[in-house]
Amino acid sequence: MSNNIILSIEVLPVEMLHYIFDNLDTQTILYSIRPLSRLFRSVVNTYNRYVLDFNFISKSSYYLICQLIHPQNIISLTLSNNERISDRIDLFILLVDLRQFTGLRSFTLLDIDESRLNFILKRINLNLLTSFSFNIKKYDDRLIETAAALLSSTIARKALRKLEFDTCDRIPNISWPINYITEYLTPNNRINIDDLYKILQCSPYLHTLIMNDIPKGVINNLTSIYFRQLTSLSIKNLSVTIDELESFLLLTSSLVYLKLIGVGHMLDGKRWEQFIEINLPELDKFEFYFNEWTSTDQTRTDLELIIASFQTLFWIEHKKWFVACEYEHTTLKPNIISLYSIPICKSSVSYTPTYTKTLLSTYPTMMKNELLIMNNIKSLNLTLNKLTADDIQVKSVTAHHPLFRKVTEINLEFCDDWPLISLQSLFVFIDISRIVHNFLRTSTQSLFTGSS
């Protein structure tokens, strides 16, 4: 960086510099900006909106970051114990004073032992907490009452608006406060319908529910119960029948937004139309991505029959909900039919070369709006083989922008038939400058995991 540029930045007010820091990651602030001058060192030291995710920080950086940043300047903290970094939470506890986290607003604990969860919740300052997420990796039945009491106290924080947890045997033991003010709830795995009912009965302000699948339990026995406070529902990993799904959706008649991702026989547009008109009259936005497995080869005529049920006035004129139907031609069985709303609502996809699939859509100018269709995708799985290389050559002639221009994470699998061409050719798929996390592997083993 030239001296002129440094000087011009230094004249900015501290508040403006801190606003710029809001758009940078922690390691850039500490390693690239802090060493530039005494002024920058001072500005960095007084910055109090650090967002720390130790999931993607090396062990060497771990020590330095804990040394350079005062806990009171951290507003968001993610700690994790996974197979790659199994001791990180213990290390963190040794390096910092948990009582000094006076400004923490978002707190995430992943794959944590129950004993460590209790240790942290007893000590850390959560008075300003607005978002809390946890999943317990290792349980200790001797700690059931202690864990339930600490979790009950944590979720009762007056400022808490978002709660995410892995469903487990501890959930029924938690005391949910009356008139619970949380607005966003994400129970991962499959929560029991009784537990969900208990939470919603205490949560009149809860308007957004995000789940992996519909709740476990006999929903038919709850015909007098409705979750009318819910206006937004997302289910990320559906694996039930459409009859079971409809039974649950009958409880959510006030929905304005609905997002469904999963597998099953969900491809009947006429059935969806009738159900929505009768049972979800307020629904304004419907996003979905359904995969249906089939043991028989599908023809273009088969796909046209599916897509025709989504070409009625209800879908095209009234709701303006456009869909695409995709079928990949492969020798493997079973085959997959994919039906999805436009733009694609999934954040992660696996790319398939264009000429190995049939794609039909109700969108009037589908091919001209590919960039819009891929707008929500942040993570891309790409198999590098001869088919992909041939597809790259075709696309590179006409590509002016990357197909997946908002991707920040890429997983590359190298196959034996991948030609020795530069990875720079991937510009037809991604903006390489935006990649933050990458994972490389061969068809038999992992090669490299990195963050930029």
Short mmCIF file of C-alpha atoms in Angstrom, two decimals:
data_model
loop_
_atom_site.label_atom_id
_atom_site.label_comp_id
_atom_site.label_asym_id
_atom_site.label_seq_id
_atom_site.Cartn_x
_atom_site.Cartn_y
_atom_site.Cartn_z
CA MET A 1 0.00 0.00 0.00
CA SER A 2 1.51 3.36 -0.98
CA ASN A 3 2.16 6.10 1.59
CA ASN A 4 -0.29 8.43 -0.19
CA ILE A 5 -3.12 5.93 0.20
CA ILE A 6 -2.27 5.34 3.86
CA LEU A 7 -2.27 9.08 4.57
CA SER A 8 -5.60 9.63 2.81
CA ILE A 9 -7.21 6.88 4.87
CA GLU A 10 -5.71 8.14 8.11
CA VAL A 11 -7.59 11.44 7.83
CA LEU A 12 -10.92 9.60 8.03
CA PRO A 13 -12.80 9.77 11.34
CA VAL A 14 -12.36 6.76 13.61
CA GLU A 15 -16.07 5.95 13.28
CA MET A 16 -15.68 5.73 9.50
CA LEU A 17 -12.68 3.41 9.82
CA HIS A 18 -14.64 1.21 12.19
CA TYR A 19 -17.48 1.10 9.67
CA ILE A 20 -14.97 -0.11 7.05
CA PHE A 21 -13.77 -2.77 9.51
CA ASP A 22 -17.37 -4.04 9.73
CA ASN A 23 -16.94 -5.31 6.17
CA LEU A 24 -13.58 -7.03 6.74
CA ASP A 25 -12.72 -10.32 8.41
CA THR A 26 -10.83 -10.33 11.69
CA GLN A 27 -7.55 -11.64 10.31
CA THR A 28 -7.41 -8.89 7.68
CA ILE A 29 -7.93 -6.25 10.38
CA LEU A 30 -5.25 -7.68 12.66
CA TYR A 31 -2.62 -8.84 10.19
CA SER A 32 -2.94 -6.37 7.30
CA ILE A 33 -4.22 -3.11 8.83
CA ARG A 34 -2.98 -3.05 12.41
CA PRO A 35 0.76 -3.14 11.54
CA LEU A 36 0.55 -0.16 9.12
CA SER A 37 1.03 2.62 11.68
CA ARG A 38 0.54 3.66 15.29
CA LEU A 39 -2.72 5.31 14.35
CA PHE A 40 -4.09 2.14 12.78
CA ARG A 41 -2.92 0.14 15.77
CA SER A 42 -4.88 2.47 18.03
CA VAL A 43 -7.97 2.40 15.80
CA VAL A 44 -7.88 -1.41 15.65
CA ASN A 45 -7.47 -1.67 19.42
CA THR A 46 -10.59 0.46 20.02
CA TYR A 47 -12.73 -1.36 17.43
CA ASN A 48 -15.51 -3.12 19.36
CA ARG A 49 -17.51 -5.07 16.77
CA TYR A 50 -15.33 -8.12 16.12
CA VAL A 51 -17.02 -11.21 14.66
CA LEU A 52 -14.92 -14.28 15.50
CA ASP A 53 -15.49 -17.73 14.02
CA PHE A 54 -12.76 -20.02 15.36
CA ASN A 55 -14.00 -22.79 13.05
CA PHE A 56 -11.77 -21.45 10.29
CA ILE A 57 -8.80 -20.12 12.26
CA SER A 58 -5.49 -21.98 12.51
CA LYS A 59 -4.08 -22.92 15.90
CA SER A 60 -1.19 -20.46 15.56
CA SER A 61 -3.61 -17.62 14.80
CA TYR A 62 -5.76 -18.74 17.72
CA TYR A 63 -3.16 -17.66 20.27
CA LEU A 64 -2.44 -14.34 18.58
CA ILE A 65 -6.09 -13.37 18.14
CA CYS A 66 -6.87 -14.12 21.79
CA GLN A 67 -3.89 -11.96 22.74
CA LEU A 68 -4.69 -8.98 20.49
CA ILE A 69 -8.46 -8.66 20.94
CA HIS A 70 -9.98 -7.77 24.28
CA PRO A 71 -13.05 -9.94 24.98
CA GLN A 72 -15.26 -6.90 25.56
CA ASN A 73 -14.72 -5.89 21.89
CA ILE A 74 -16.20 -9.13 20.52
CA ILE A 75 -19.90 -9.07 19.57
CA SER A 76 -20.13 -12.47 17.83
CA LEU A 77 -18.30 -15.65 18.82
CA THR A 78 -18.34 -19.16 17.32
CA LEU A 79 -16.49 -21.99 19.07
CA SER A 80 -16.27 -25.53 17.74
CA ASN A 81 -14.87 -28.94 18.60
CA ASN A 82 -14.91 -31.07 15.47
CA GLU A 83 -12.74 -33.95 14.27
CA ARG A 84 -10.20 -31.54 12.79
CA ILE A 85 -9.93 -29.26 15.83
CA SER A 86 -11.05 -31.37 18.78
CA ASP A 87 -9.41 -29.35 21.57
CA ARG A 88 -10.23 -25.79 20.53
CA ILE A 89 -12.91 -25.02 23.10
CA ASP A 90 -10.65 -26.18 25.94
CA LEU A 91 -7.84 -24.07 24.52
CA PHE A 92 -10.11 -21.03 24.32
CA ILE A 93 -11.14 -21.42 27.96
CA LEU A 94 -7.47 -21.43 28.97
CA LEU A 95 -6.60 -18.31 26.96
CA VAL A 96 -9.41 -15.91 27.91
CA ASP A 97 -11.42 -14.70 30.88
CA LEU A 98 -15.02 -15.59 30.04
CA ARG A 99 -16.39 -12.94 32.41
CA GLN A 100 -14.90 -10.18 30.24
CA PHE A 101 -17.24 -10.87 27.28
CA THR A 102 -19.50 -7.97 28.20
CA GLY A 103 -20.49 -7.02 24.64
CA LEU A 104 -21.40 -10.45 23.26
CA ARG A 105 -24.57 -10.44 21.15
CA SER A 106 -24.24 -13.68 19.18
CA PHE A 107 -22.84 -16.90 20.65
CA THR A 108 -22.48 -20.29 18.91
CA LEU A 109 -21.15 -23.52 20.46
CA LEU A 110 -20.71 -26.47 18.09
CA ASP A 111 -19.95 -30.10 18.99
CA ILE A 112 -19.38 -29.22 22.63
CA ASP A 113 -19.22 -31.63 25.57
CA GLU A 114 -22.04 -31.08 28.05
CA SER A 115 -19.57 -30.48 30.89
CA ARG A 116 -17.85 -27.72 28.89
CA LEU A 117 -21.21 -26.19 27.97
CA ASN A 118 -22.09 -25.94 31.65
CA PHE A 119 -18.66 -24.51 32.51
CA ILE A 120 -18.98 -21.75 29.92
CA LEU A 121 -22.61 -20.82 30.62
CA LYS A 122 -21.85 -20.46 34.33
CA ARG A 123 -19.16 -17.87 33.65
CA ILE A 124 -19.69 -15.99 30.39
CA ASN A 125 -21.53 -12.67 30.36
CA LEU A 126 -24.65 -12.98 28.18
CA ASN A 127 -26.63 -9.93 29.28
CA LEU A 128 -26.73 -8.47 25.74
CA LEU A 129 -27.20 -11.79 23.93
CA THR A 130 -29.60 -11.63 20.96
CA SER A 131 -28.64 -14.91 19.22
CA PHE A 132 -27.68 -18.27 20.79
CA SER A 133 -26.88 -21.54 19.01
CA PHE A 134 -25.57 -24.81 20.43
CA ASN A 135 -25.27 -28.50 19.79
CA ILE A 136 -23.99 -31.00 22.34
CA LYS A 137 -21.64 -33.71 21.10
CA LYS A 138 -21.09 -35.68 24.31
CA TYR A 139 -23.67 -35.99 27.07
CA ASP A 140 -23.23 -36.72 30.76
CA ASP A 141 -26.38 -37.97 32.49
CA ARG A 142 -25.02 -36.75 35.82
CA LEU A 143 -25.37 -33.19 34.51
CA ILE A 144 -29.00 -33.29 33.30
CA GLU A 145 -30.41 -30.97 35.96
CA THR A 146 -27.47 -28.55 35.83
CA ALA A 147 -27.56 -28.33 32.03
CA ALA A 148 -31.33 -27.82 31.97
CA ALA A 149 -31.10 -25.03 34.56
CA LEU A 150 -28.27 -23.23 32.75
CA LEU A 151 -29.95 -23.52 29.34
CA SER A 152 -33.26 -22.33 30.83
CA SER A 153 -31.49 -19.30 32.28
CA THR A 154 -29.71 -18.57 29.00
CA ILE A 155 -32.77 -18.71 26.76
CA ALA A 156 -34.70 -16.52 29.21
CA ARG A 157 -32.39 -13.56 28.49
CA LYS A 158 -34.53 -10.51 27.77
CA ALA A 159 -32.64 -9.53 24.62
CA LEU A 160 -32.60 -13.00 23.01
CA ARG A 161 -34.32 -13.02 19.62
CA LYS A 162 -32.78 -16.03 17.82
CA LEU A 163 -32.33 -19.54 19.18
CA GLU A 164 -30.85 -22.57 17.38
CA PHE A 165 -30.21 -25.99 18.89
CA ASP A 166 -29.82 -29.65 18.04
CA THR A 167 -32.84 -31.51 19.36
CA CYS A 168 -31.89 -33.90 22.12
CA ASP A 169 -33.10 -35.48 25.35
CA ARG A 170 -32.36 -32.24 27.21
CA ILE A 171 -35.00 -30.16 25.42
CA PRO A 172 -38.01 -31.50 27.41
CA ASN A 173 -36.18 -30.57 30.64
CA ILE A 174 -35.81 -26.89 29.69
CA SER A 175 -38.21 -24.42 31.29
CA TRP A 176 -39.54 -22.08 28.62
CA PRO A 177 -40.57 -18.67 29.97
CA ILE A 178 -44.16 -17.50 29.53
CA ASN A 179 -44.46 -14.83 26.82
CA TYR A 180 -41.06 -15.87 25.51
CA ILE A 181 -39.85 -13.03 23.26
CA THR A 182 -37.70 -15.03 20.82
CA GLU A 183 -38.72 -14.37 17.21
CA TYR A 184 -36.58 -16.92 15.31
CA LEU A 185 -36.34 -20.61 16.25
CA THR A 186 -34.18 -23.26 14.55
CA PRO A 187 -34.43 -26.77 16.03
CA ASN A 188 -32.03 -28.97 14.06
CA ASN A 189 -32.68 -32.70 13.58
CA ARG A 190 -36.34 -33.70 14.11
CA ILE A 191 -38.00 -32.15 17.11
CA ASN A 192 -40.92 -33.94 18.78
CA ILE A 193 -44.30 -32.37 18.08
CA ASP A 194 -44.97 -32.18 21.83
CA ASP A 195 -41.75 -30.21 22.41
CA LEU A 196 -42.50 -27.87 19.52
CA TYR A 197 -46.04 -27.32 20.79
CA LYS A 198 -44.71 -26.53 24.27
CA ILE A 199 -42.28 -23.93 22.88
CA LEU A 200 -44.83 -22.29 20.60
CA GLN A 201 -47.43 -22.09 23.35
CA CYS A 202 -44.95 -19.98 25.34
CA SER A 203 -43.78 -17.89 22.36
CA PRO A 204 -46.41 -15.45 21.06
CA TYR A 205 -43.75 -13.39 19.25
CA LEU A 206 -42.15 -16.34 17.43
CA HIS A 207 -42.77 -15.70 13.73
CA THR A 208 -39.94 -17.61 12.00
CA LEU A 209 -39.38 -21.36 12.31
CA ILE A 210 -36.54 -23.20 10.55
CA MET A 211 -36.42 -27.01 10.80
CA ASN A 212 -34.69 -30.00 9.22
CA ASP A 213 -37.94 -31.93 8.81
CA ILE A 214 -41.50 -31.86 10.09
CA PRO A 215 -41.80 -32.78 13.79
CA LYS A 216 -41.96 -36.36 14.98
CA GLY A 217 -45.25 -37.50 16.45
CA VAL A 218 -48.89 -37.99 15.59
CA ILE A 219 -50.01 -34.66 14.20
CA ASN A 220 -53.58 -35.86 13.58
CA ASN A 221 -54.27 -35.74 17.33
CA LEU A 222 -53.61 -31.99 17.36
CA THR A 223 -56.47 -30.90 15.12
CA SER A 224 -57.53 -28.18 17.57
CA ILE A 225 -54.02 -26.68 17.72
CA TYR A 226 -52.74 -24.03 15.34
CA PHE A 227 -49.46 -22.12 15.22
CA ARG A 228 -51.00 -18.88 14.00
CA GLN A 229 -48.09 -16.68 15.12
CA LEU A 230 -45.85 -18.30 12.50
CA THR A 231 -45.50 -16.29 9.30
CA SER A 232 -42.28 -17.86 7.98
CA LEU A 233 -41.46 -21.58 7.80
CA SER A 234 -38.37 -23.25 6.29
CA ILE A 235 -37.78 -27.01 6.20
CA LYS A 236 -34.30 -27.88 4.95
CA ASN A 237 -34.26 -31.68 4.68
CA LEU A 238 -37.73 -33.06 4.01
CA SER A 239 -37.99 -36.84 3.94
CA VAL A 240 -41.69 -37.45 4.56
CA THR A 241 -44.68 -38.09 2.31
CA ILE A 242 -46.69 -35.19 0.96
CA ASP A 243 -49.65 -36.36 3.09
CA GLU A 244 -47.54 -36.02 6.26
CA LEU A 245 -46.24 -32.64 5.12
CA GLU A 246 -49.74 -31.34 4.44
CA SER A 247 -50.91 -32.53 7.88
CA PHE A 248 -48.27 -30.32 9.49
CA LEU A 249 -48.84 -27.35 7.19
CA LEU A 250 -52.51 -27.37 8.22
CA LEU A 251 -51.29 -26.02 11.58
CA THR A 252 -49.61 -22.99 9.98
CA SER A 253 -52.41 -21.15 8.21
CA SER A 254 -50.85 -17.68 8.65
CA LEU A 255 -47.72 -18.36 6.62
CA VAL A 256 -46.52 -15.59 4.33
CA TYR A 257 -43.24 -17.34 3.44
CA LEU A 258 -42.64 -21.07 2.91
CA LYS A 259 -39.38 -22.78 1.93
CA LEU A 260 -39.12 -26.54 1.41
CA ILE A 261 -36.04 -28.58 0.44
CA GLY A 262 -36.03 -32.37 0.32
CA VAL A 263 -36.92 -35.62 -1.38
CA GLY A 264 -40.23 -37.31 -2.10
CA HIS A 265 -43.22 -37.25 -4.41
CA MET A 266 -43.82 -33.49 -4.35
CA LEU A 267 -43.97 -32.71 -8.08
CA ASP A 268 -47.74 -32.26 -8.58
CA GLY A 269 -48.38 -28.56 -9.22
CA LYS A 270 -52.16 -28.98 -9.26
CA ARG A 271 -52.15 -30.54 -5.79
CA TRP A 272 -49.96 -27.74 -4.44
CA GLU A 273 -52.24 -25.14 -6.02
CA GLN A 274 -55.37 -26.56 -4.40
CA PHE A 275 -53.75 -26.97 -0.99
CA ILE A 276 -52.32 -23.44 -0.93
CA GLU A 277 -55.55 -21.78 -2.06
CA ILE A 278 -57.56 -23.51 0.67
CA ASN A 279 -55.13 -23.75 3.59
CA LEU A 280 -52.43 -21.09 3.10
CA PRO A 281 -54.38 -18.06 1.84
CA GLU A 282 -51.76 -15.52 3.02
CA LEU A 283 -48.79 -17.23 1.35
CA ASP A 284 -46.86 -14.66 -0.69
CA LYS A 285 -43.53 -16.40 -1.36
CA PHE A 286 -43.06 -20.14 -1.94
CA GLU A 287 -39.52 -21.44 -2.48
CA PHE A 288 -38.72 -25.12 -2.93
CA TYR A 289 -36.21 -27.64 -4.22
CA PHE A 290 -37.52 -31.20 -4.54
CA ASN A 291 -35.67 -34.30 -5.69
CA GLU A 292 -37.63 -37.38 -6.70
CA TRP A 293 -35.86 -40.69 -7.24
CA THR A 294 -37.02 -42.81 -10.16
CA SER A 295 -35.89 -46.21 -11.42
CA THR A 296 -37.15 -45.56 -14.96
CA ASP A 297 -35.60 -43.33 -17.61
CA GLN A 298 -37.48 -40.07 -18.11
CA THR A 299 -38.23 -38.60 -21.52
CA ARG A 300 -38.74 -34.96 -22.39
CA THR A 301 -42.48 -35.70 -22.59
CA ASP A 302 -42.43 -36.94 -18.98
CA LEU A 303 -40.86 -33.66 -17.84
CA GLU A 304 -43.33 -31.63 -19.91
CA LEU A 305 -46.21 -33.32 -18.06
CA ILE A 306 -44.68 -32.31 -14.72
CA ILE A 307 -43.98 -28.73 -15.77
CA ALA A 308 -47.47 -28.33 -17.27
CA SER A 309 -49.05 -28.58 -13.80
CA PHE A 310 -47.10 -25.43 -12.84
CA GLN A 311 -48.24 -23.41 -15.87
CA THR A 312 -51.74 -22.53 -14.69
CA LEU A 313 -52.99 -18.98 -14.07
CA PHE A 314 -52.45 -19.55 -10.34
CA TRP A 315 -48.69 -20.10 -10.78
CA ILE A 316 -47.91 -17.80 -13.72
CA GLU A 317 -50.30 -14.86 -13.40
CA HIS A 318 -51.63 -14.74 -9.86
CA LYS A 319 -48.60 -15.77 -7.79
CA LYS A 320 -45.86 -15.26 -10.39
CA TRP A 321 -44.04 -18.30 -9.03
CA PHE A 322 -41.82 -19.78 -11.74
CA VAL A 323 -40.26 -23.23 -11.62
CA ALA A 324 -37.73 -25.40 -13.44
CA CYS A 325 -37.67 -29.16 -13.89
CA GLU A 326 -34.34 -30.88 -14.44
CA TYR A 327 -33.36 -34.46 -15.26
CA GLU A 328 -29.79 -35.71 -15.44
CA HIS A 329 -29.06 -38.39 -18.01
CA THR A 330 -26.90 -41.05 -16.40
CA THR A 331 -26.32 -44.78 -16.53
CA LEU A 332 -26.62 -44.92 -12.75
CA LYS A 333 -29.88 -45.93 -11.08
CA PRO A 334 -31.98 -44.59 -9.57
CA ASN A 335 -32.19 -41.35 -11.53
CA ILE A 336 -33.15 -38.00 -10.06
CA ILE A 337 -35.81 -35.53 -11.19
CA SER A 338 -35.26 -32.10 -9.65
CA LEU A 339 -38.03 -29.53 -9.43
CA TYR A 340 -37.20 -26.11 -8.03
CA SER A 341 -38.47 -22.57 -7.78
CA ILE A 342 -36.58 -19.75 -9.52
CA PRO A 343 -34.15 -18.52 -8.31
CA ILE A 344 -32.74 -21.67 -6.72
CA CYS A 345 -33.34 -21.42 -2.98
CA LYS A 346 -30.51 -23.74 -1.90
CA SER A 347 -27.24 -22.18 -0.77
CA SER A 348 -25.18 -25.20 -1.87
CA VAL A 349 -25.37 -27.15 -5.14
CA SER A 350 -23.43 -29.70 -7.16
CA TYR A 351 -22.80 -28.66 -10.75
CA THR A 352 -23.85 -30.88 -13.66
CA PRO A 353 -22.58 -30.21 -17.22
CA THR A 354 -25.38 -28.75 -19.33
CA TYR A 355 -25.41 -31.39 -22.04
CA THR A 356 -25.92 -34.28 -19.60
CA LYS A 357 -29.32 -33.03 -18.49
CA THR A 358 -32.73 -31.96 -19.78
CA LEU A 359 -33.99 -28.68 -18.35
CA LEU A 360 -37.49 -27.24 -18.75
CA SER A 361 -38.91 -24.14 -17.10
CA THR A 362 -42.00 -21.98 -16.82
CA TYR A 363 -39.76 -18.90 -16.73
CA PRO A 364 -40.17 -17.05 -20.05
CA THR A 365 -36.46 -16.34 -20.64
CA MET A 366 -34.76 -19.10 -18.67
CA MET A 367 -31.40 -19.25 -20.39
CA LYS A 368 -30.97 -15.46 -20.43
CA ASN A 369 -31.43 -15.29 -16.67
CA GLU A 370 -29.04 -18.00 -15.49
CA LEU A 371 -27.16 -15.51 -13.31
CA LEU A 372 -30.36 -14.53 -11.50
CA ILE A 373 -31.32 -18.18 -11.05
CA MET A 374 -28.00 -18.94 -9.26
CA ASN A 375 -28.08 -15.80 -7.08
CA ASN A 376 -28.58 -17.56 -3.73
CA ILE A 377 -25.81 -20.13 -4.14
CA LYS A 378 -22.84 -19.62 -1.81
CA SER A 379 -21.23 -23.08 -1.90
CA LEU A 380 -20.42 -25.10 -5.04
CA ASN A 381 -19.44 -28.76 -5.39
CA LEU A 382 -17.59 -29.30 -8.65
CA THR A 383 -16.35 -32.61 -10.04
CA LEU A 384 -13.37 -32.00 -12.31
CA ASN A 385 -13.46 -34.62 -15.06
CA LYS A 386 -13.42 -34.67 -18.85
CA LEU A 387 -17.13 -33.82 -19.09
CA THR A 388 -16.60 -30.71 -16.98
CA ALA A 389 -13.50 -29.74 -18.97
CA ASP A 390 -15.46 -29.99 -22.23
CA ASP A 391 -18.26 -27.92 -20.69
CA ILE A 392 -15.74 -25.26 -19.63
CA GLN A 393 -14.42 -24.98 -23.19
CA VAL A 394 -17.93 -24.42 -24.55
CA LYS A 395 -18.88 -21.89 -21.87
CA SER A 396 -15.61 -19.93 -22.05
CA VAL A 397 -16.47 -18.80 -25.59
CA THR A 398 -19.60 -16.93 -24.52
CA ALA A 399 -19.22 -16.41 -20.75
CA HIS A 400 -19.00 -12.76 -19.69
CA HIS A 401 -19.70 -13.38 -16.00
CA PRO A 402 -19.29 -16.39 -13.69
CA LEU A 403 -22.37 -18.59 -13.55
CA PHE A 404 -22.16 -18.80 -9.73
CA ARG A 405 -20.95 -15.29 -9.06
CA LYS A 406 -21.77 -15.21 -5.33
CA VAL A 407 -20.03 -18.44 -4.36
CA THR A 408 -17.57 -18.05 -1.47
CA GLU A 409 -16.90 -21.74 -0.78
CA ILE A 410 -15.89 -24.36 -3.34
CA ASN A 411 -15.35 -28.11 -3.04
CA LEU A 412 -13.31 -29.55 -5.91
CA GLU A 413 -13.02 -33.27 -6.62
CA PHE A 414 -10.31 -34.23 -9.13
CA CYS A 415 -10.98 -37.31 -11.26
CA ASP A 416 -8.43 -39.35 -13.20
CA ASP A 417 -9.71 -38.11 -16.57
CA TRP A 418 -9.37 -34.39 -15.67
CA PRO A 419 -7.09 -32.79 -18.32
CA LEU A 420 -4.16 -30.72 -17.10
CA ILE A 421 -5.76 -27.34 -17.66
CA SER A 422 -5.38 -24.30 -15.44
CA LEU A 423 -7.80 -23.86 -12.56
CA GLN A 424 -8.07 -20.26 -13.76
CA SER A 425 -10.48 -21.68 -16.33
CA LEU A 426 -12.98 -22.04 -13.49
CA PHE A 427 -13.80 -18.36 -14.03
CA VAL A 428 -16.78 -19.54 -16.09
CA PHE A 429 -18.27 -20.88 -12.84
CA ILE A 430 -16.96 -18.71 -10.01
CA ASP A 431 -15.35 -15.39 -9.19
CA ILE A 432 -12.09 -16.74 -7.76
CA SER A 433 -11.42 -13.51 -5.88
CA ARG A 434 -14.54 -14.12 -3.74
CA ILE A 435 -13.52 -17.59 -2.54
CA VAL A 436 -13.04 -17.70 1.23
CA HIS A 437 -12.99 -21.45 1.87
CA ASN A 438 -11.89 -24.24 -0.45
CA PHE A 439 -11.62 -28.00 -0.17
CA LEU A 440 -9.68 -30.12 -2.65
CA ARG A 441 -9.73 -33.89 -2.96
CA THR A 442 -9.21 -36.71 -5.39
CA SER A 443 -11.80 -39.40 -5.90
CA THR A 444 -10.05 -41.40 -3.16
CA GLN A 445 -8.68 -38.93 -0.61
CA SER A 446 -8.62 -35.38 0.69
CA LEU A 447 -5.80 -33.15 -0.49
CA PHE A 448 -6.19 -29.73 1.06
CA THR A 449 -8.52 -27.55 3.03
CA GLY A 450 -7.91 -23.83 3.03
CA SER A 451 -9.26 -20.41 3.88
CA SER A 452 -8.31 -17.14 2.33
#
